[in-house]
Each structure stands twice: as structure tokens, then as C-alpha cells.
Tab-separated table of C-alpha atoms and ligand atoms in Angstrom:
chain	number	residue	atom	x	y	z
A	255	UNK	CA	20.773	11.441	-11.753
A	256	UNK	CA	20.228	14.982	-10.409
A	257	UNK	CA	22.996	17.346	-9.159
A	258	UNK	CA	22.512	17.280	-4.739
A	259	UNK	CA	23.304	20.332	-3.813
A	260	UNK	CA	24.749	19.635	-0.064
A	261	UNK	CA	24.695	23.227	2.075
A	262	UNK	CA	26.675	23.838	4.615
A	263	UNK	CA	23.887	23.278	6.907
A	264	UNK	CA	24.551	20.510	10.788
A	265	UNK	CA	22.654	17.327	10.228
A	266	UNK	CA	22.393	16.988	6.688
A	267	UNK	CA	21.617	13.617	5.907
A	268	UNK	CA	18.960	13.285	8.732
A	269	UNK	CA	17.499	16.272	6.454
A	270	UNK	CA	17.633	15.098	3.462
A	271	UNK	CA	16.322	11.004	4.531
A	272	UNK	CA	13.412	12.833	6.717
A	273	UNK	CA	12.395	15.315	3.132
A	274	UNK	CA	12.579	12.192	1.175
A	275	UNK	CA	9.940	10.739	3.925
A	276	UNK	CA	7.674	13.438	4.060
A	277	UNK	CA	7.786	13.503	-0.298
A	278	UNK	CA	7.307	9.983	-0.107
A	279	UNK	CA	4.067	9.918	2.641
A	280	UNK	CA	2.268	12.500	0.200
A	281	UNK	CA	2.650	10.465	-2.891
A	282	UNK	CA	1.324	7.307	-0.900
A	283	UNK	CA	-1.874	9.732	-0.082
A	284	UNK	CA	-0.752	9.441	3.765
A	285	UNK	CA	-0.584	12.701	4.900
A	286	UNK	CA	-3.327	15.024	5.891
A	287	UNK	CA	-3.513	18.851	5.016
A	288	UNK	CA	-0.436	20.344	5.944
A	289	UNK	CA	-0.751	18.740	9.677
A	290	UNK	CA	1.132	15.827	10.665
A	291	UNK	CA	4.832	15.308	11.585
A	292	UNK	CA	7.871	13.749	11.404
A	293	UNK	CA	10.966	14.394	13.650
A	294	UNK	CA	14.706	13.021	13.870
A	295	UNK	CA	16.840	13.321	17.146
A	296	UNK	CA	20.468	14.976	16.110
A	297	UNK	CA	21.409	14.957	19.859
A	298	UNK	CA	19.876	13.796	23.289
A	299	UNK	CA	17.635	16.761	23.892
A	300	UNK	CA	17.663	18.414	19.834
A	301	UNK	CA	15.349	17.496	16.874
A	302	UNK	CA	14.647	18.513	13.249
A	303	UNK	CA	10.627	18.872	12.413
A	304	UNK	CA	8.765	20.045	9.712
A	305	UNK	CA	7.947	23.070	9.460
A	306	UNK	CA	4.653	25.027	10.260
A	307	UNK	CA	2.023	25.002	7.191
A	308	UNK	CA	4.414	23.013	4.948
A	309	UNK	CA	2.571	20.621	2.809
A	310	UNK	CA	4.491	17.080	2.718
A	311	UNK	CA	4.816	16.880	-0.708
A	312	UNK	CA	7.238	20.598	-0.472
A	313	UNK	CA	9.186	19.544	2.612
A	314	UNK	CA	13.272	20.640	1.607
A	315	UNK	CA	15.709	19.256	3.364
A	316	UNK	CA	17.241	23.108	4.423
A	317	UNK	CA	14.208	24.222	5.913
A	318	UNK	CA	13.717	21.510	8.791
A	319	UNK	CA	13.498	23.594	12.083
A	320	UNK	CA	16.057	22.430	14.563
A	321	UNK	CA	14.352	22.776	18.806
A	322	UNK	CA	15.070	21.688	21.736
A	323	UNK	CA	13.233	19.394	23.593
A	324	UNK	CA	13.596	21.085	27.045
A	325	UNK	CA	13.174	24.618	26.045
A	326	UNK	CA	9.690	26.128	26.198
A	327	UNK	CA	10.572	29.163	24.094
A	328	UNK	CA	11.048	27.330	20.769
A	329	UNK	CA	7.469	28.183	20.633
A	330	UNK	CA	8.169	32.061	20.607
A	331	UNK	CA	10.609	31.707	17.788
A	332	UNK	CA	9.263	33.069	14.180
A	333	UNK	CA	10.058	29.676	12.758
A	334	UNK	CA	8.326	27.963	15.316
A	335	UNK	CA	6.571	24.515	14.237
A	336	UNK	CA	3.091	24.095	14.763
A	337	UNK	CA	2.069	23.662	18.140
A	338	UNK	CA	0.932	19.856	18.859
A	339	UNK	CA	3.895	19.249	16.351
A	340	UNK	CA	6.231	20.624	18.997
A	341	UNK	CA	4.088	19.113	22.208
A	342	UNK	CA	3.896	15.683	20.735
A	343	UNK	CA	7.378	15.294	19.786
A	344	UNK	CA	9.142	17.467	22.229
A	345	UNK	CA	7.382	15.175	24.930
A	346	UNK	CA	8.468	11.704	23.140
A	347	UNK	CA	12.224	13.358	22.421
A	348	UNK	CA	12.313	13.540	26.071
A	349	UNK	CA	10.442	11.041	27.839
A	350	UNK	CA	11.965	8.537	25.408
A	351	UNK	CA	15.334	8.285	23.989
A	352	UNK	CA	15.345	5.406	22.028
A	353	UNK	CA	12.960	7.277	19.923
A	354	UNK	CA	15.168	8.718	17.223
A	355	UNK	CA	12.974	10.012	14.959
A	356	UNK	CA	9.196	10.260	15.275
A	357	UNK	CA	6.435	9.753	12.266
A	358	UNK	CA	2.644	10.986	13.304
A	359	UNK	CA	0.128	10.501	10.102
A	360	UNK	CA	-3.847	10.033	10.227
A	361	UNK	CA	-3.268	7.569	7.554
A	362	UNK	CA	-6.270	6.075	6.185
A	363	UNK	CA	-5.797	2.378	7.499
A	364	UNK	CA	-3.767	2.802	10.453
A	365	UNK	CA	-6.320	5.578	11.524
A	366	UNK	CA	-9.898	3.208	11.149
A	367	UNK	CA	-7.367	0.407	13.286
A	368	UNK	CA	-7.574	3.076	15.806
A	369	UNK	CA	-10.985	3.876	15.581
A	370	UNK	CA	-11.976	0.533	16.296
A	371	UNK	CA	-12.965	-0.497	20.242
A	372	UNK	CA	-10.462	-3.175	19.292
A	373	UNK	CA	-7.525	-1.600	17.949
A	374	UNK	CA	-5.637	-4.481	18.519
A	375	UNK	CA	-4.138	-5.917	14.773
A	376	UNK	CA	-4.573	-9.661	14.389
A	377	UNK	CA	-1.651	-11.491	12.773
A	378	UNK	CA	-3.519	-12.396	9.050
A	379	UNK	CA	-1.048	-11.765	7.285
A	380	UNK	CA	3.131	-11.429	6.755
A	381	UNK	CA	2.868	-7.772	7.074
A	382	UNK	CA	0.965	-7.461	9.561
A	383	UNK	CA	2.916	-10.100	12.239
A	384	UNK	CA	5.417	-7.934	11.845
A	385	UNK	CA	3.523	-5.375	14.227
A	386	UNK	CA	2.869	-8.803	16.489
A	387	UNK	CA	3.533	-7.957	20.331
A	388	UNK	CA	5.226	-4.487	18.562
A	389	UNK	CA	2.547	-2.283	18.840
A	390	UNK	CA	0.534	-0.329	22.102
A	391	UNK	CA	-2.963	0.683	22.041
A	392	UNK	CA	-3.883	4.226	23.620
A	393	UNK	CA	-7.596	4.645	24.307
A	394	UNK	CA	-7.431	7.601	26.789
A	395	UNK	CA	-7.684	10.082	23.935
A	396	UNK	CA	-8.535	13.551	25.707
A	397	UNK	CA	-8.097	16.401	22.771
A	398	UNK	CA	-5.617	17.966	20.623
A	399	UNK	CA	-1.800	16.160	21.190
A	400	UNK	CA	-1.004	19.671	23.719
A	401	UNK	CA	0.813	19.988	26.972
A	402	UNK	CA	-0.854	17.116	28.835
A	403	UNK	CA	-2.244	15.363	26.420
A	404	UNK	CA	0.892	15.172	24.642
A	405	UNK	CA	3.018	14.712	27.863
A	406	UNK	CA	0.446	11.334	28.511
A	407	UNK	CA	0.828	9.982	24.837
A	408	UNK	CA	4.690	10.053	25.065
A	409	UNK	CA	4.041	7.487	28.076
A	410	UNK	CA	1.455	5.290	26.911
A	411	UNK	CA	4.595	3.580	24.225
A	412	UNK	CA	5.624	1.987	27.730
A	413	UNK	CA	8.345	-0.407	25.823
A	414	UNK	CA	6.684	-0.860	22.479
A	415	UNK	CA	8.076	1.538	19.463
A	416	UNK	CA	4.762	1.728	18.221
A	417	UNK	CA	1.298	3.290	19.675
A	418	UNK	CA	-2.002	3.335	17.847
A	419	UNK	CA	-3.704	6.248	19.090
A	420	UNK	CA	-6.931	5.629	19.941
A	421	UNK	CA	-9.736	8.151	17.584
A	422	UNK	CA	-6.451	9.648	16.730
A	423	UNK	CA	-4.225	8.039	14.619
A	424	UNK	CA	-0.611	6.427	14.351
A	425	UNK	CA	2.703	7.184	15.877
A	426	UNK	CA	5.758	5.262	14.848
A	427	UNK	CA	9.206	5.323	16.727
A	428	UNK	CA	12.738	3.842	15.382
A	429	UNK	CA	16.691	4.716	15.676
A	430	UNK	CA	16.441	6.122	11.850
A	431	UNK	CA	14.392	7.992	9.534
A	432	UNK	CA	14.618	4.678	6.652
A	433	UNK	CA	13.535	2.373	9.680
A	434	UNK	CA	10.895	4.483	11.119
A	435	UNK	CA	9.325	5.387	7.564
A	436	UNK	CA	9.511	1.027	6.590
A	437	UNK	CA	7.626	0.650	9.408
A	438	UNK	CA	5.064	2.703	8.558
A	439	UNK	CA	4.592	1.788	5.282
A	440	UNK	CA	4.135	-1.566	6.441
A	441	UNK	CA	2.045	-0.759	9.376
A	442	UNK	CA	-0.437	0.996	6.165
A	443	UNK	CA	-0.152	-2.049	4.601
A	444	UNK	CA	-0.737	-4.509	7.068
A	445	UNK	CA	-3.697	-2.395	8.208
A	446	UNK	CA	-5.406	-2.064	4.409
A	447	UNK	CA	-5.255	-5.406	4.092
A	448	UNK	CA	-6.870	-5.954	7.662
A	449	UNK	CA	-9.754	-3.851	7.036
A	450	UNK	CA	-10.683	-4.632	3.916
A	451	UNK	CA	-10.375	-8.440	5.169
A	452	UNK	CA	-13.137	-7.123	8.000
A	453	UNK	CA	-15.009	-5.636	4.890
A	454	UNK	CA	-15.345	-9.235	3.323
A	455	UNK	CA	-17.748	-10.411	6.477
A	456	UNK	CA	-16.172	-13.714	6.061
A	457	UNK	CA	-14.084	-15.312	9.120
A	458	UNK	CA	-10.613	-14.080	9.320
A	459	UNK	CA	-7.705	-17.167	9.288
A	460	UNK	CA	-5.717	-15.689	12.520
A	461	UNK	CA	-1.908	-16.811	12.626
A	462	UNK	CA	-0.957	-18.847	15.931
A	463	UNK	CA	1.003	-16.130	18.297
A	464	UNK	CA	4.135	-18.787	17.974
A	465	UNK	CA	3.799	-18.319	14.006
A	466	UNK	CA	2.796	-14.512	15.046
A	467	UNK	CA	6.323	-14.039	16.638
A	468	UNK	CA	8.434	-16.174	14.460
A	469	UNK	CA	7.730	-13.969	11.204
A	470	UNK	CA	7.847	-10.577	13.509
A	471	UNK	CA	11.618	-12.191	14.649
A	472	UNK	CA	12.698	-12.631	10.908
A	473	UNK	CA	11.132	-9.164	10.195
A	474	UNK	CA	13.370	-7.701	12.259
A	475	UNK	CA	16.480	-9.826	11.463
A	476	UNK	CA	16.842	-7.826	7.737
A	477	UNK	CA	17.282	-4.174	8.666
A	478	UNK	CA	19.034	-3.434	5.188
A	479	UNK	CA	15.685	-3.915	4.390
A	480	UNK	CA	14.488	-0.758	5.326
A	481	UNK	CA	17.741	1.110	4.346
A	482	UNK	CA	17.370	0.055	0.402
A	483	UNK	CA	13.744	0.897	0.949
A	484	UNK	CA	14.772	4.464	1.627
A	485	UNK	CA	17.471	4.857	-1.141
A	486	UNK	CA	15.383	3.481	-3.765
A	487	UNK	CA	12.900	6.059	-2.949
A	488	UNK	CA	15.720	9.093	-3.045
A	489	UNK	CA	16.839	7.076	-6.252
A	490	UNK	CA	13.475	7.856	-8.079
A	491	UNK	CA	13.081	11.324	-6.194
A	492	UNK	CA	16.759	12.208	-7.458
A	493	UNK	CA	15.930	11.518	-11.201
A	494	UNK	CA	12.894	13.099	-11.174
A	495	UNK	CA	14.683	16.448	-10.136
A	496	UNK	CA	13.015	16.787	-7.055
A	497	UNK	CA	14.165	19.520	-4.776
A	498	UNK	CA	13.528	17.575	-1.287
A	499	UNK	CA	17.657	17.548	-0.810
A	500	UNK	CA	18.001	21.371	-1.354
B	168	LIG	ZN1	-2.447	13.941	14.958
């Protein structure tokens, strides 16, 4: 396995579990230019982001910009993130706390789900019921994720962790980088499977909401789950000699 180098650098394994995220969402093709973003909480009013013009697939764990939420001038900084990268999270680091750390993608899937005039995701299948009752729709879209518009998105979650943003795309929420990325990798899933169920033209067999909730509850009941997910993705990254922990 490769040598991880471990700088003397605050938060370092939210760094290096967020760079193993971002490495991971290029390889899956679920990135988009070098927008997007991904934040972790270290504190109750600091997060780490990517940083500005950084293409997933280069994301280091060193160079994740630390802000804070409540300061307006991490905008002025040189090392400033890009700016709906800031507005977007800033807003949900503040207006929600559970949210620990923050994944926004245009994701192929997740992004025609919210394209649809019903973004709602029926419960065909395993992966999906695990986004039953889970998930809020937003479908007040009104331009670039900036001041208001990003102050407005961080309230449309109302209790869900999970809002598909209507003509947008997909923002998930969770207490940890390795639960926030398993969600969204099964949110993809769930929604590639959905479409190209809708692309059959053939009538969809729809889960009963008890079923629905039973298979979300036993989702939720294996968190390691999401943990091993995580290190078996570092595992590969590590012994391919990938720099994403430097
Ligand atoms: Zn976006």
C-alpha cells in the first residue's frame, strides 16, 4: 500500500475522506467541469471546500480551503472558493447544523429526476426505497445557487437530508463525508435504474409505502455500511499511488 504522508495540517481526516470523495465522483463520471462541491463542517460555523477551478479527479487533501460560514470576506481572500460554492454551502452550514458535510453534483440521473415536473422517486426498487419519505423536492429554481437563491435552497431541506433541486440538480446532507458520499452513490443508482425503467414505456411495479419504509428503515439500520464503502475506495486509491491524501 502507498506511503500517507499526514501534514501537520487541523482536520486531516475530514481532508483526506472528502479528496477520496471528490477522486471517487470523477471516476463514476459524476462531476461536471470543474464546478460542483463538496463541504465538511470541522466546527459549528467552519467548513473545508474544494477549491476554485480544481477538477475532482486532482482534489488533495492539503489544499481544501477552510471558511467560515458567517464571514462575508472569505470571498475577498486569494484562495477564495468559487462563488455559488461558498453561497450554497455557507447558507446550508448555517441554516442547518445537522448538515455535516454537503455533496452538490449535476449527476446524470439524479439531475433528469430533477428535471422532471415530477421529481418525486417512486420506490421500484431496493435502492431507491432507501430515498422513500428521505428526500425534498425544490421547484422554485430562480438562477445561479447566489445570495438569495442560495439562502432559499438551504431552507427548502425543511427536515429531509436530501433535496432534489428542481432544473438544477442534487444536494445530499449527512453527519460524515463516507455517509454523505453512500448516499449519493445510491441516490445515482436508484435514479439510473428509475429512468431507464421510464425509458422501457412499460408500467412500472411501484413498492407499497409500508414495503417503501420498511427497506428505507433497514437501510438505515447498517451505517458500517457506508464506512467500508469509503475505506475500500481509499484502499484502491492508496495502491494505486494516488496523491488525494497529500
Ligand atoms: Zn449546481
Amino acid at each position: 500500500m502507498a506511503t500517507v504522508l499526514r501534514p501537520n495540517i487541523d482536520h486531516w481526516q475530514e481532508r483526506v475522506d472528502l479528496a477520496a470523495a471528490f477522486r471517487w465522483t470523477a471516476r463514476l463520471d459524476m462531476h461536471e467541469g470543474v464546478a460542483n462541491h463538496y463541504s465538511v463542517a470541522v466546527d459549528d460555523r467552519h467548513f473545508l471546500i474544494n477549491p476554485k477551478n480544481r477538477h475532482f479527479s486532482r482534489v488533495r487533501a492539503s489544499e481544501l480551503v477552510l471558511c467560515d460560514a458567517l464571514d462575508e470576506a472569505t470571498m475577498d481572500r486569494p484562495d477564495a472558493p468559487e462563488r455559488t460554492a461558498w453561497a450554497l454551502h455557507g447558507a446550508l452550514h448555517r441554516n442547518k447544523p445537522d448538515a455535516r458535510c454537503v455533496l452538490h453534483v449535476h449527476s446524470k440521473y439524479a439531475t433528469v429526476l430533477a428535471c422532471l415536473e415530477d421529481s418525486r422517486l417512486p420506490p421500484i426498487d431496493q435502492n431507491a426505497m432507501r430515498f422513500f419519505d428521505r428526500m425534498a423536492i425544490d421547484t422554485g429554481f430562480d438562477g445561479m445557487g447566489l445570495d438569495d437563491e442560495a439562502e432559499r435552497v438551504s431552507h427548502a431541506f425543511g427536515d429531509k437530508p436530501i433535496l432534489v433541486m428542481g432544473n438544477h440538480g442534487i444536494m445530499v446532507t449527512a453527519p460524515s463525508v463516507a455517509l454523505a458520499f453512500d448516499e449519493l452513490y445510491y441516490l445515482e443508482r436508484a435514479c439510473m435504474v428509475y429512468v431507464t425503467a421510464l425509458m422501457t414505456g412499460q408500467p412500472l411495479r411501484i413498492a407499497s409505502d409500508a414495503v417503501a419504509r420498511k427497506t428505507m428503515e433497514q437501510w438505515l439500520e447498517q451505517p458500517d455500511q457506508a464506512e467500508n464503502h469509503l475505506a475500500e475506495l481509499k484502499a484502491i486509491l492508496d495502491a494505486e499511488d494516488s496523491d488525494y491524501a497529500r
